Amino acid sequence: MICLFGLALPFRTPKFLYHDGLKKRRCDNFYILTVTRGNNREAVYRAWNAHKHLERIHPSVRVHVLTDEPFFFENINCYTCPKAFSTAKSKYKARALEWYRQTMRYTEYDWILHLDEESVIDDETVRRCLEFIWYEEDCHWGQGVILYNQYKFWSNWIFTIADSLRVGDDLSRFQLQYTYFKRPLFGAHGSFLMNNGLVENAITWDLGSLTEDYEFAVAAWKRGFKCGKIAGFIREQSPQGYMDFLKQRRRWFIGIWRLKAFLPKLWAFFWTLGLPCLAGTIVSIPLGIIPATASPTPRWLGMCKDLTFCVFVYLYILGMFIQDVDKGKFPLLVLIHIPMTFIIQFVTVTMEALAVAYGLIFPPKGFDVIKK
């Protein structure tokens, strides 16, 4: 139902809101920061080659790459977090972000756009980020929509369709959050996360969570910082291995579950309901077909069930349709992908439920770095 409201309510587009006559918020530095451990050299150089020209868009734009020692890349703007650097709680990505924050000495006139190593942002979205900085004076951090069609798109049907749900989620639940509530009721993503320096200095990245992005968003909310929607896209890629898929979802689930705030625990609890819902669906199919066991379903319950199912499937199809169109797929192929998505999403739902079970039985001991 939350996603339905997000889909039904109007999108807030800056096309008719921003103009040159508006007063601009000051921006001294806009850091486009690709965060990576550094061991995937191909992905790092692919992102750098796609981003290095962006500094020509506006004098404030700085394109940087953040890695962990011993990984360092010559001939690019590479910042490497030393092994000797330590914090009270943070590890892995959050530790490197905290070192970078202290090194760059942010001010309230600085903005940082966090990207994963496989993330690619184009010129148009950079302009939309700058417009957000200049004109959304009530917001101190924001996010846009993440697509998963940058690299190896459709090379694995299952993982491509699995991540189409995340696109649909961005276009519904998260657009509701960022457009209307201005607060991270449903969390935040670690990529395409754009923060003001004032927020990062107030919260810091010394957090110690498996989902540092969500914990950061909750902490910012408690401090009174509002968030907003950036009217742009970035493009990433889906996991390419089954265990990588499970580990990624497991980290998200367990990381959200372990956060102390009430709402993250509530959403994680709903996530676990996917297991009994999946089991109930499997059992209900033969029971509903066999005449001897079939029983009438109350109309109100049937309507709620059917509406939920239709919205859920629509999120998959919407996410896939948007990505195909963005990628420039042949129109006939776009249409063929719609029934494919409908069929294969039953497999991806099962995989999502198995990832929850995997997390409950074998909770992660650390931050799983997956291969893409």
Coordinates of C-alpha atoms in Angstrom, one line a residue:
M1 CA 0.0 0.0 0.0
I2 CA 2.9 2.3 0.7
C3 CA 4.2 1.8 -2.8
L4 CA 0.8 2.3 -4.2
F5 CA 0.6 5.8 -2.6
G6 CA 4.0 6.6 -3.9
L7 CA 3.0 5.6 -7.4
A8 CA -0.4 7.5 -7.2
L9 CA 0.9 10.8 -5.9
P10 CA 2.4 13.3 -8.4
F11 CA 6.1 13.4 -9.0
R12 CA 7.7 16.7 -8.1
T13 CA 9.8 17.7 -11.1
P14 CA 12.1 20.8 -11.0
K15 CA 11.3 21.6 -14.6
F16 CA 8.7 24.2 -13.6
L17 CA 10.1 25.1 -10.2
Y18 CA 13.7 26.2 -10.8
H19 CA 14.7 29.3 -12.8
D20 CA 17.6 31.7 -13.0
G21 CA 15.7 34.3 -11.0
L22 CA 15.8 32.2 -7.8
K23 CA 18.5 32.9 -5.2
K24 CA 21.1 30.2 -5.3
R25 CA 22.6 28.5 -2.2
R26 CA 26.3 28.8 -2.0
C27 CA 28.4 25.8 -3.1
D28 CA 32.2 26.0 -3.0
N29 CA 33.0 22.3 -3.7
F30 CA 30.8 19.5 -5.1
Y31 CA 32.8 16.2 -4.7
I32 CA 31.7 13.3 -6.9
L33 CA 33.2 10.5 -4.9
T34 CA 33.6 7.0 -6.1
V35 CA 34.1 4.7 -3.1
T36 CA 35.8 1.4 -3.6
R37 CA 38.1 -1.0 -1.9
G38 CA 40.3 -0.8 -5.0
N39 CA 40.8 -4.4 -5.9
N40 CA 38.4 -4.2 -8.9
R41 CA 40.7 -2.1 -11.2
E42 CA 38.5 -2.5 -14.2
A43 CA 35.5 -1.1 -12.4
V44 CA 37.5 1.8 -11.0
Y45 CA 38.9 2.9 -14.3
R46 CA 35.6 2.4 -16.0
A47 CA 34.0 4.8 -13.5
W48 CA 36.9 7.3 -13.7
N49 CA 36.8 7.4 -17.5
A50 CA 33.1 8.1 -17.4
H51 CA 33.4 10.8 -14.8
K52 CA 36.6 12.7 -15.4
H53 CA 35.1 15.2 -17.8
L54 CA 32.4 16.2 -15.3
E55 CA 34.7 18.8 -13.8
R56 CA 34.1 20.9 -16.9
I57 CA 30.4 21.3 -16.1
H58 CA 30.9 23.7 -13.2
P59 CA 33.9 25.1 -11.3
S60 CA 32.8 23.6 -8.0
V61 CA 32.8 20.0 -9.3
R62 CA 35.6 17.7 -8.1
V63 CA 35.9 14.1 -9.3
H64 CA 37.7 11.9 -6.7
V65 CA 38.2 8.2 -6.1
L66 CA 38.5 6.8 -2.6
T67 CA 40.3 3.5 -2.0
D68 CA 41.8 1.5 0.9
E69 CA 45.5 1.0 1.3
P70 CA 47.4 -0.7 -0.5
F71 CA 45.2 0.0 -3.6
F72 CA 46.2 3.3 -5.3
F73 CA 45.6 4.4 -8.8
E74 CA 48.1 6.7 -10.6
N75 CA 47.1 9.4 -13.1
I76 CA 43.6 9.9 -11.4
N77 CA 42.4 11.9 -8.4
C78 CA 42.8 9.0 -6.0
Y79 CA 42.7 9.3 -2.3
T80 CA 43.8 6.2 -0.3
C81 CA 42.8 5.6 3.3
P82 CA 45.8 4.4 5.2
K83 CA 45.8 1.1 7.2
A84 CA 47.0 3.0 10.2
F85 CA 43.8 5.1 10.4
S86 CA 41.3 3.9 12.9
T87 CA 38.0 5.0 14.4
A88 CA 36.0 4.0 17.5
K89 CA 33.4 2.0 15.7
S90 CA 33.5 2.2 11.9
K91 CA 35.1 -0.4 9.6
Y92 CA 35.4 -1.0 5.9
K93 CA 33.6 1.6 3.7
A94 CA 32.6 3.8 6.6
R95 CA 36.1 4.0 8.0
A96 CA 37.4 5.2 4.6
L97 CA 34.6 7.8 4.4
E98 CA 35.5 9.1 7.8
W99 CA 39.1 9.4 6.9
Y100 CA 38.1 11.3 3.7
R101 CA 35.8 13.5 5.7
Q102 CA 38.6 14.5 8.1
T103 CA 41.1 14.9 5.3
M104 CA 38.9 17.2 3.2
R105 CA 37.7 19.3 6.1
Y106 CA 34.2 19.9 4.9
T107 CA 32.3 23.1 5.5
E108 CA 28.6 23.9 5.1
Y109 CA 29.4 25.1 1.6
D110 CA 30.6 21.6 0.5
W111 CA 28.6 18.8 -0.9
I112 CA 29.6 15.1 -1.4
L113 CA 28.0 12.7 -3.8
H114 CA 28.7 9.1 -2.8
L115 CA 28.9 6.5 -5.6
D116 CA 29.8 2.9 -5.5
E117 CA 32.6 1.6 -7.7
E118 CA 30.3 0.4 -10.5
S119 CA 28.1 3.6 -10.4
V120 CA 28.1 5.9 -13.4
I121 CA 26.6 9.4 -13.5
D122 CA 26.0 11.5 -16.6
D123 CA 26.2 15.2 -17.3
E124 CA 22.4 15.8 -17.0
T125 CA 22.2 14.2 -13.5
V126 CA 25.2 16.3 -12.3
R127 CA 23.2 19.4 -13.4
R128 CA 20.2 18.1 -11.5
C129 CA 22.4 17.6 -8.4
L130 CA 23.7 21.2 -8.7
E131 CA 20.1 22.4 -9.0
F132 CA 19.2 20.5 -5.8
I133 CA 22.1 22.1 -4.0
W134 CA 21.3 25.6 -5.2
Y135 CA 17.5 25.7 -4.8
E136 CA 16.4 23.1 -2.3
E137 CA 17.4 25.2 0.7
D138 CA 15.3 23.1 3.2
C139 CA 17.2 19.9 2.4
H140 CA 20.7 19.0 3.5
W141 CA 20.9 15.6 1.8
G142 CA 19.1 13.8 -1.0
Q143 CA 18.9 10.9 -3.4
G144 CA 17.7 10.0 -6.8
V145 CA 16.8 6.9 -8.7
I146 CA 19.3 4.1 -9.2
L147 CA 19.1 2.0 -12.4
Y148 CA 20.9 -1.3 -12.8
N149 CA 21.5 -1.3 -16.6
Q150 CA 25.1 0.1 -16.8
Y151 CA 27.0 -3.0 -17.4
K152 CA 26.1 -6.7 -18.1
F153 CA 22.5 -5.7 -18.4
W154 CA 20.4 -8.8 -19.2
S155 CA 23.5 -11.0 -19.1
N156 CA 21.7 -12.9 -16.3
W157 CA 18.0 -12.7 -16.6
I158 CA 17.3 -13.6 -13.0
F159 CA 19.5 -10.9 -11.3
T160 CA 18.5 -8.3 -13.9
I161 CA 14.8 -8.8 -13.0
A162 CA 15.5 -9.1 -9.3
D163 CA 17.0 -5.6 -9.3
S164 CA 14.1 -4.2 -11.4
L165 CA 12.1 -4.3 -8.2
R166 CA 14.6 -1.9 -6.6
V167 CA 14.0 0.6 -9.4
G168 CA 10.3 0.3 -8.9
D169 CA 10.8 0.8 -5.2
D170 CA 12.8 4.0 -5.9
L171 CA 9.9 5.3 -8.1
S172 CA 7.3 4.6 -5.5
R173 CA 8.2 4.2 -1.9
F174 CA 11.3 6.3 -1.9
Q175 CA 9.8 9.0 -4.1
L176 CA 7.0 9.2 -1.5
Q177 CA 9.7 9.6 1.2
Y178 CA 11.8 12.2 -0.5
T179 CA 9.1 14.2 -2.2
Y180 CA 6.4 14.4 0.5
F181 CA 7.9 13.4 3.9
K182 CA 11.4 14.8 3.6
R183 CA 12.5 12.3 6.1
P184 CA 14.1 8.8 5.7
L185 CA 11.1 6.8 6.9
F186 CA 12.1 3.9 4.7
G187 CA 15.9 4.3 4.9
A188 CA 18.5 5.3 2.4
H189 CA 20.8 3.8 -0.3
G190 CA 24.6 3.9 0.0
S191 CA 25.1 5.0 -3.6
F192 CA 23.7 8.2 -5.1
L193 CA 23.7 9.6 -1.6
M194 CA 24.4 13.4 -1.7
N195 CA 25.2 15.1 1.6
N196 CA 26.0 18.6 2.7
G197 CA 29.3 18.9 4.6
L198 CA 27.4 20.3 7.6
V199 CA 25.5 17.0 7.9
E200 CA 28.6 14.8 7.5
N201 CA 30.4 16.8 10.2
A202 CA 27.5 16.5 12.6
I203 CA 26.9 12.8 12.1
T204 CA 30.4 11.6 11.0
W205 CA 30.9 8.1 9.5
D206 CA 32.1 6.6 12.8
L207 CA 28.9 4.4 13.0
G208 CA 29.8 0.7 13.1
S209 CA 26.9 -0.7 11.2
L210 CA 26.6 -3.1 8.3
T211 CA 24.3 -0.6 6.7
E212 CA 26.1 2.6 7.4
D213 CA 23.9 4.5 4.9
Y214 CA 20.7 3.7 6.7
E215 CA 22.2 4.5 10.1
F216 CA 23.6 7.8 8.8
A217 CA 20.1 8.7 7.5
V218 CA 18.4 7.9 10.8
A219 CA 21.0 9.9 12.7
A220 CA 20.5 12.9 10.3
W221 CA 16.8 12.7 10.9
K222 CA 17.3 12.8 14.7
R223 CA 19.4 15.9 14.2
G224 CA 16.6 17.6 12.3
F225 CA 18.2 17.5 8.8
K226 CA 15.7 17.1 6.0
C227 CA 16.2 15.1 2.8
G228 CA 14.8 15.5 -0.7
K229 CA 14.5 13.9 -4.1
I230 CA 17.1 14.6 -6.8
A231 CA 15.5 14.5 -10.2
G232 CA 18.2 12.3 -11.9
F233 CA 19.4 8.8 -12.4
I234 CA 22.7 6.9 -11.9
R235 CA 23.4 3.6 -13.5
E236 CA 25.0 0.6 -11.8
Q237 CA 25.1 -3.2 -12.4
S238 CA 23.5 -6.2 -10.7
P239 CA 25.3 -9.0 -8.9
Q240 CA 26.3 -11.8 -11.3
G241 CA 26.6 -14.7 -8.9
Y242 CA 24.0 -16.4 -6.7
M243 CA 26.1 -16.3 -3.5
D244 CA 26.9 -12.7 -4.1
F245 CA 23.2 -12.0 -4.5
L246 CA 22.5 -13.8 -1.2
K247 CA 25.3 -12.1 0.7
Q248 CA 24.2 -8.6 -0.5
R249 CA 20.6 -9.1 0.6
R250 CA 21.7 -10.8 3.8
R251 CA 23.9 -7.8 4.7
W252 CA 21.0 -5.4 4.1
F253 CA 18.5 -7.4 6.1
I254 CA 20.8 -8.1 9.1
G255 CA 22.2 -4.5 9.0
I256 CA 18.8 -3.0 9.1
W257 CA 17.6 -5.4 11.8
R258 CA 20.5 -4.5 14.1
L259 CA 19.8 -0.8 14.0
K260 CA 18.5 0.6 17.3
A261 CA 15.7 2.8 15.9
F262 CA 12.1 1.5 15.8
L263 CA 11.3 1.9 12.1
P264 CA 14.3 -0.1 10.8
K265 CA 13.3 -3.0 13.0
L266 CA 9.7 -2.7 11.8
W267 CA 10.7 -2.8 8.1
A268 CA 13.1 -5.8 8.8
F269 CA 10.2 -7.6 10.6
F270 CA 8.1 -7.1 7.5
W271 CA 11.0 -8.4 5.4
T272 CA 11.0 -11.6 7.4
L273 CA 7.2 -12.0 6.7
G274 CA 8.3 -12.8 3.1
L275 CA 9.1 -16.3 4.3
P276 CA 5.7 -17.3 5.7
C277 CA 4.0 -15.4 2.8
L278 CA 6.0 -17.4 0.3
A279 CA 5.2 -20.7 2.1
G280 CA 1.5 -19.7 2.2
T281 CA 1.5 -18.9 -1.5
I282 CA 3.0 -22.3 -2.4
V283 CA 0.5 -24.1 -0.2
S284 CA -2.5 -22.1 -1.4
I285 CA -2.0 -22.8 -5.1
P286 CA -2.9 -26.6 -5.0
L287 CA -5.5 -26.0 -2.2
G288 CA -7.2 -23.4 -4.4
I289 CA -7.2 -25.7 -7.4
I290 CA -8.3 -29.0 -5.9
P291 CA -12.1 -28.9 -5.6
A292 CA -12.2 -31.0 -2.4
T293 CA -10.0 -28.5 -0.5
A294 CA -11.1 -25.2 -2.1
S295 CA -13.0 -22.8 0.1
P296 CA -14.5 -19.4 -0.7
T297 CA -12.3 -16.4 0.2
P298 CA -13.9 -13.4 1.8
R299 CA -14.3 -10.7 -0.8
W300 CA -12.5 -8.0 1.2
L301 CA -9.6 -10.3 1.7
G302 CA -9.5 -11.3 -1.9
M303 CA -9.5 -7.7 -3.0
C304 CA -6.7 -6.7 -0.7
K305 CA -4.7 -9.7 -1.8
D306 CA -5.2 -9.1 -5.5
L307 CA -4.4 -5.4 -5.1
T308 CA -1.2 -6.1 -3.3
F309 CA -0.1 -8.7 -5.8
C310 CA -0.9 -6.4 -8.8
V311 CA 1.1 -3.5 -7.3
F312 CA 4.0 -5.8 -6.5
V313 CA 4.2 -7.2 -10.0
Y314 CA 3.7 -3.7 -11.5
L315 CA 6.8 -2.5 -9.6
Y316 CA 8.9 -5.2 -11.2
I317 CA 7.5 -4.4 -14.7
L318 CA 7.8 -0.7 -14.2
G319 CA 11.4 -1.0 -13.1
M320 CA 12.3 -3.2 -16.1
F321 CA 10.4 -1.0 -18.6
I322 CA 12.3 2.2 -17.3
Q323 CA 15.6 0.5 -17.6
D324 CA 15.0 -0.9 -21.0
V325 CA 13.9 2.4 -22.4
D326 CA 16.8 4.2 -20.7
K327 CA 19.2 1.7 -22.3
G328 CA 17.7 2.2 -25.7
K329 CA 16.4 -1.4 -26.2
F330 CA 14.5 -2.2 -29.4
P331 CA 10.8 -1.5 -28.7
L332 CA 9.7 -5.1 -29.6
L333 CA 12.3 -6.4 -27.2
V334 CA 11.0 -4.1 -24.5
L335 CA 7.5 -5.5 -25.0
I336 CA 8.9 -9.1 -24.9
H337 CA 10.6 -8.4 -21.6
I338 CA 7.2 -7.6 -19.9
P339 CA 5.9 -11.2 -19.8
M340 CA 9.4 -12.4 -19.1
T341 CA 9.5 -10.2 -16.1
F342 CA 6.1 -11.4 -14.9
I343 CA 7.2 -15.1 -15.0
I344 CA 10.7 -14.8 -13.7
Q345 CA 9.8 -12.5 -10.8
F346 CA 8.3 -15.6 -9.1
V347 CA 11.9 -17.0 -9.0
T348 CA 13.4 -13.8 -7.8
V349 CA 10.8 -13.5 -5.0
T350 CA 11.9 -17.0 -3.8
M351 CA 15.5 -15.9 -3.9
E352 CA 14.8 -12.8 -1.8
A353 CA 13.1 -15.0 0.8
L354 CA 16.0 -17.4 0.8
A355 CA 18.3 -14.5 1.4
V356 CA 16.4 -13.7 4.6
A357 CA 16.6 -17.3 5.7
Y358 CA 20.3 -17.3 5.0
G359 CA 20.7 -14.2 7.2
L360 CA 18.7 -15.6 10.0
I361 CA 20.6 -19.0 10.0
F362 CA 24.1 -17.7 9.1
P363 CA 24.3 -14.0 10.1
P364 CA 27.3 -12.2 8.5
K365 CA 30.4 -11.7 10.7
G366 CA 31.6 -8.7 8.7
F367 CA 31.0 -6.6 5.7
D368 CA 30.7 -8.9 2.6
V369 CA 32.4 -7.4 -0.5
I370 CA 30.6 -8.9 -3.4
K371 CA 31.8 -9.2 -7.0
K372 CA 29.8 -7.5 -9.8

